[in-house]
PDB file of C-alpha atoms in Angstrom:
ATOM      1  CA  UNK A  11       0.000   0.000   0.000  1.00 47.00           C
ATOM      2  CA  UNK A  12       0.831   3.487  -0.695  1.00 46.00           C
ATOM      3  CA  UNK A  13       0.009   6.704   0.619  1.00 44.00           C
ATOM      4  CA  UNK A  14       0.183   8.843  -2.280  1.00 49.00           C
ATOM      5  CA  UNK A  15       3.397  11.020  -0.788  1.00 54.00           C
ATOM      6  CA  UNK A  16       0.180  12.374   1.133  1.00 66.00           C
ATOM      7  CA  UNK A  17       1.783  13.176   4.621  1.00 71.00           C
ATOM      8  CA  UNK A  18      -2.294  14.140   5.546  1.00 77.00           C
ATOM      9  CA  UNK A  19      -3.556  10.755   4.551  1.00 70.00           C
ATOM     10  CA  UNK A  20      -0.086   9.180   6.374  1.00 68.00           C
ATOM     11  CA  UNK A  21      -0.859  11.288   9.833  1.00 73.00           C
ATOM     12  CA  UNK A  22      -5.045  10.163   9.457  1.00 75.00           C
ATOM     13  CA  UNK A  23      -3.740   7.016   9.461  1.00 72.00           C
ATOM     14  CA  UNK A  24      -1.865   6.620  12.048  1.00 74.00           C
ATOM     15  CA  UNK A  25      -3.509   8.672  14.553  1.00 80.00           C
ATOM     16  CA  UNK A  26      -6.993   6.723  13.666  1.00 81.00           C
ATOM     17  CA  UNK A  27      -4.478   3.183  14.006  1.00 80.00           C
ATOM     18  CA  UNK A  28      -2.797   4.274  17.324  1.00 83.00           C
ATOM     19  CA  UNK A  29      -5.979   5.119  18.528  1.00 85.00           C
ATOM     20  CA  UNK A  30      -7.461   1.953  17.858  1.00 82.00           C
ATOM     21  CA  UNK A  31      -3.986   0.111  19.255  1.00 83.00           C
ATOM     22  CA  UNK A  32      -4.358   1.600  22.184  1.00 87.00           C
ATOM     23  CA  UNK A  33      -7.457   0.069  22.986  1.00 85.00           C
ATOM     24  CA  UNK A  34      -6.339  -3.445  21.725  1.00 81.00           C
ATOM     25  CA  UNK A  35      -8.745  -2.934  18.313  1.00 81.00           C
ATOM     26  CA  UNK A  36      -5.967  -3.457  16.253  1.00 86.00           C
ATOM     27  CA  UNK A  37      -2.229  -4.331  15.777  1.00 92.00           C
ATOM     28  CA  UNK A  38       0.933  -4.814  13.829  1.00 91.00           C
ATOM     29  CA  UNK A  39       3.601  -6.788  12.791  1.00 93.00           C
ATOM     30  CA  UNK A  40       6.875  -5.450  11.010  1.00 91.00           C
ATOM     31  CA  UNK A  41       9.361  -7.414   9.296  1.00 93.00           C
ATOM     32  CA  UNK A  42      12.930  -5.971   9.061  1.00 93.00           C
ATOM     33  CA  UNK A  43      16.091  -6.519   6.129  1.00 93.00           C
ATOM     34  CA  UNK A  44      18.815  -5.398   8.524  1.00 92.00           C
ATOM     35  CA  UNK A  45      18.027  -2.217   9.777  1.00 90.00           C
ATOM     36  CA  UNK A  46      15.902  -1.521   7.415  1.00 87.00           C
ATOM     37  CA  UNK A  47      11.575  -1.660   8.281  1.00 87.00           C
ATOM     38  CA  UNK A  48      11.254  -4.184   5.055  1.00 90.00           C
ATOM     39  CA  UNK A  49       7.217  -4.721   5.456  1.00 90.00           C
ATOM     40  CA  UNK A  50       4.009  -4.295   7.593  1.00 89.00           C
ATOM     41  CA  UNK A  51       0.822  -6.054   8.513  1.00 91.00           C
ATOM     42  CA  UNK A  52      -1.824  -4.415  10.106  1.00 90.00           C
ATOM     43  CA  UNK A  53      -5.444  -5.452  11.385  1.00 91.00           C
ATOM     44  CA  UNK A  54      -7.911  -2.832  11.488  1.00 86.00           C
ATOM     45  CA  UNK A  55     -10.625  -3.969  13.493  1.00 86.00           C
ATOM     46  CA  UNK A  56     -10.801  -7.095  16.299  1.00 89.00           C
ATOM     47  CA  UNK A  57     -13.494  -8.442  18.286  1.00 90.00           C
ATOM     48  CA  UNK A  58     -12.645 -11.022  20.690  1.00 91.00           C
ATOM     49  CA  UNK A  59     -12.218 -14.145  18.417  1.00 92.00           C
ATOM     50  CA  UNK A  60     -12.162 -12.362  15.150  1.00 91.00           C
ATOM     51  CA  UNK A  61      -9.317  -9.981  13.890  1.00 91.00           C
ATOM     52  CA  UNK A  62      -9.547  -7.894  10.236  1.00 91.00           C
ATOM     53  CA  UNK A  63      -6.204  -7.923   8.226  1.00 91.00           C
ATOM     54  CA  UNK A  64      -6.550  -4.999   5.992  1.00 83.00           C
ATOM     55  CA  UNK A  65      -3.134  -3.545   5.490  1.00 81.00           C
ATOM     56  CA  UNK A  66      -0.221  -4.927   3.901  1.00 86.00           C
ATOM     57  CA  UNK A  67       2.920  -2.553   3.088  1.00 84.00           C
ATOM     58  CA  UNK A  68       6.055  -2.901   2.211  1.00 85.00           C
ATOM     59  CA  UNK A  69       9.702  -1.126   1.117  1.00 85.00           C
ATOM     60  CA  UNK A  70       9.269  -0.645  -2.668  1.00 83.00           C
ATOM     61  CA  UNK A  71      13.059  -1.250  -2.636  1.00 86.00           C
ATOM     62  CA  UNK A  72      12.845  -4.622  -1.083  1.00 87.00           C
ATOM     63  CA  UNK A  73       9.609  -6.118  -2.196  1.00 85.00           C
ATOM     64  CA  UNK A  74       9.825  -9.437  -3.747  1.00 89.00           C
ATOM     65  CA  UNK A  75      11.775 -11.005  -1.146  1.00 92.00           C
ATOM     66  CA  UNK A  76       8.706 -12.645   1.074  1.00 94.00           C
ATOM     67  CA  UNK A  77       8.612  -9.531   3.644  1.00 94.00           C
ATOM     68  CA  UNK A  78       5.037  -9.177   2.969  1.00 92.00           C
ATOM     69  CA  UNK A  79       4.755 -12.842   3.350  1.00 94.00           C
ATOM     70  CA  UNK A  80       6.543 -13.037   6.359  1.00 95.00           C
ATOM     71  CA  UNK A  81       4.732  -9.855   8.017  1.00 94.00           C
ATOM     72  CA  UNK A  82       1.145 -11.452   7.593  1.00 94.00           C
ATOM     73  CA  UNK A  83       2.109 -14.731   8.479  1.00 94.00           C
ATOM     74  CA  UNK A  84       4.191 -13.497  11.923  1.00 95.00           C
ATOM     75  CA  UNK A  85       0.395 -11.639  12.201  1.00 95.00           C
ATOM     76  CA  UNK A  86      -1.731 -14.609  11.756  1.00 94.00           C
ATOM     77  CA  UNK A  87       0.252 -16.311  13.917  1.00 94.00           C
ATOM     78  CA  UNK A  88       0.247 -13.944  17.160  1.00 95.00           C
ATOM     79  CA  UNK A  89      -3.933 -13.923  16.356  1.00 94.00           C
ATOM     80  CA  UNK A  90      -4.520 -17.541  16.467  1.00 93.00           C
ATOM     81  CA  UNK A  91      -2.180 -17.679  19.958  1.00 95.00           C
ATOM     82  CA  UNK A  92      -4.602 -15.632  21.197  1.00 95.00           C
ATOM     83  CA  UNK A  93      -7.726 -17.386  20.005  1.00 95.00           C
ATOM     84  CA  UNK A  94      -8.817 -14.991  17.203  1.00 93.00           C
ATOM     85  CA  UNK A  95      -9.450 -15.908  13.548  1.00 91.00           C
ATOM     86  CA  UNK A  96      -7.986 -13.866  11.094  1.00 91.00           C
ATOM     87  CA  UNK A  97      -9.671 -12.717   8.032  1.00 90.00           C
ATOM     88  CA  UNK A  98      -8.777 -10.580   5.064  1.00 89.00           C
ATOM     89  CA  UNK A  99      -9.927  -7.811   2.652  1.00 81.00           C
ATOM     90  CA  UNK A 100      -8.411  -8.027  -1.079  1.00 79.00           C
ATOM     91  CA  UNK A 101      -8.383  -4.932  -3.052  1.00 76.00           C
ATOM     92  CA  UNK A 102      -7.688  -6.216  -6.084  1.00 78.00           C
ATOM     93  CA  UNK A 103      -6.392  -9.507  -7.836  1.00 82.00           C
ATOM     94  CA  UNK A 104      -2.799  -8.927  -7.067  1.00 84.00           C
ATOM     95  CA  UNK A 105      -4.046  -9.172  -3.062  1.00 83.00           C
ATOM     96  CA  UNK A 106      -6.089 -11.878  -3.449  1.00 83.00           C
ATOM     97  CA  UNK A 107      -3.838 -13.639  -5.287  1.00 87.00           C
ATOM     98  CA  UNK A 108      -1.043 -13.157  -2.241  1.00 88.00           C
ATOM     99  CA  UNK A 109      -3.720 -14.095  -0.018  1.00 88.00           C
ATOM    100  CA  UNK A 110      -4.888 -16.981  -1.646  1.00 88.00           C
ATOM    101  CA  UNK A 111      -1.446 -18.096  -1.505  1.00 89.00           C
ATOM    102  CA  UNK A 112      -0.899 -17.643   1.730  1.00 89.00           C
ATOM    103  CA  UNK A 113      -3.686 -20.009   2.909  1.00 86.00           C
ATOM    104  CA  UNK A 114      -6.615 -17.517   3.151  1.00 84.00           C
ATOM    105  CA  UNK A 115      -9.263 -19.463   1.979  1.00 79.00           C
ATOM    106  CA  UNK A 116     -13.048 -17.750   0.570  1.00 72.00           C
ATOM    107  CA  UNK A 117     -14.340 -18.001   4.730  1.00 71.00           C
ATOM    108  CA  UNK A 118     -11.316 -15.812   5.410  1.00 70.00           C
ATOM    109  CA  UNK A 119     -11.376 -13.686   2.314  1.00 63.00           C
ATOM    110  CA  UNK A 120     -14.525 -11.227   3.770  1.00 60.00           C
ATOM    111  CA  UNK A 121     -14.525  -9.152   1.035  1.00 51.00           C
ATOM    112  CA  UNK A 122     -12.945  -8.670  -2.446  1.00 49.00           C
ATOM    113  CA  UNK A 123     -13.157  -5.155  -4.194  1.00 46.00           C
ATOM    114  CA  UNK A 124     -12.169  -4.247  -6.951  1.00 48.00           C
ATOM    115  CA  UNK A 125     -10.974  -0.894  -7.465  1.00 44.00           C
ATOM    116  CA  UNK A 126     -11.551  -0.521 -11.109  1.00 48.00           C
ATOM    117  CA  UNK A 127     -15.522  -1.095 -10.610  1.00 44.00           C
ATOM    118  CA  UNK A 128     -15.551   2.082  -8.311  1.00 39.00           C
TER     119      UNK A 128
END
């Protein structure tokens, strides 16, 4: 995902997500090439057994080399410790596609948009 160089949409983000974080409604997981932050996962909404992945983003200059993968997956993980079940929203094919591949079956795929109907 990608803001747009849009340091408003950027700062509405995170405010709205570190709000949310705060009161355990959502989380993250980073993945890291070195010292560089390499990829993120985010939920957006949780409930007490159900958790929303709807933000994947990662370092243009390092994408391709499974930090996506590896972000979502160290996410999943951490929500099914805690008893939730994760599902996803797909914003196009290239996210379903990485979904579907990473196990997210159509029960876990909640909704599928695409952006070129809008």
């Amino acid at each position: 995902h990608s803001f747009g160089n849009s340091k408003e949409e950027y700062l509405s983000f995170l405010s709205d997500y570190t709000f949310r974080a705060r009161r355990n409604l959502a989380r993250g997981k980073c993945v890291y090439a070195g010292d560089a932050l390499a990829s993120c996962a985010v939920t957006s909404a949780e409930t007490d057994n159900k958790a929303l992945i709807s933000g994947v983003a990662s370092n243009a200059e390092l994408q391709g080399g499974g930090y996506g993968k590896r972000a979502v997956l160290s996410l999943v993980n951490e929500l099914k410790c805690i008893g939730k079940t994760p599902y996803v929203i797909a914003l196009n094919d290239s996210a379903k596609s990485f979904y579907e591949h990473l196990g997210f079956e159509k029960d876990n795929l909640i909704a599928y948009i695409n952006r070129k109907d809008i």
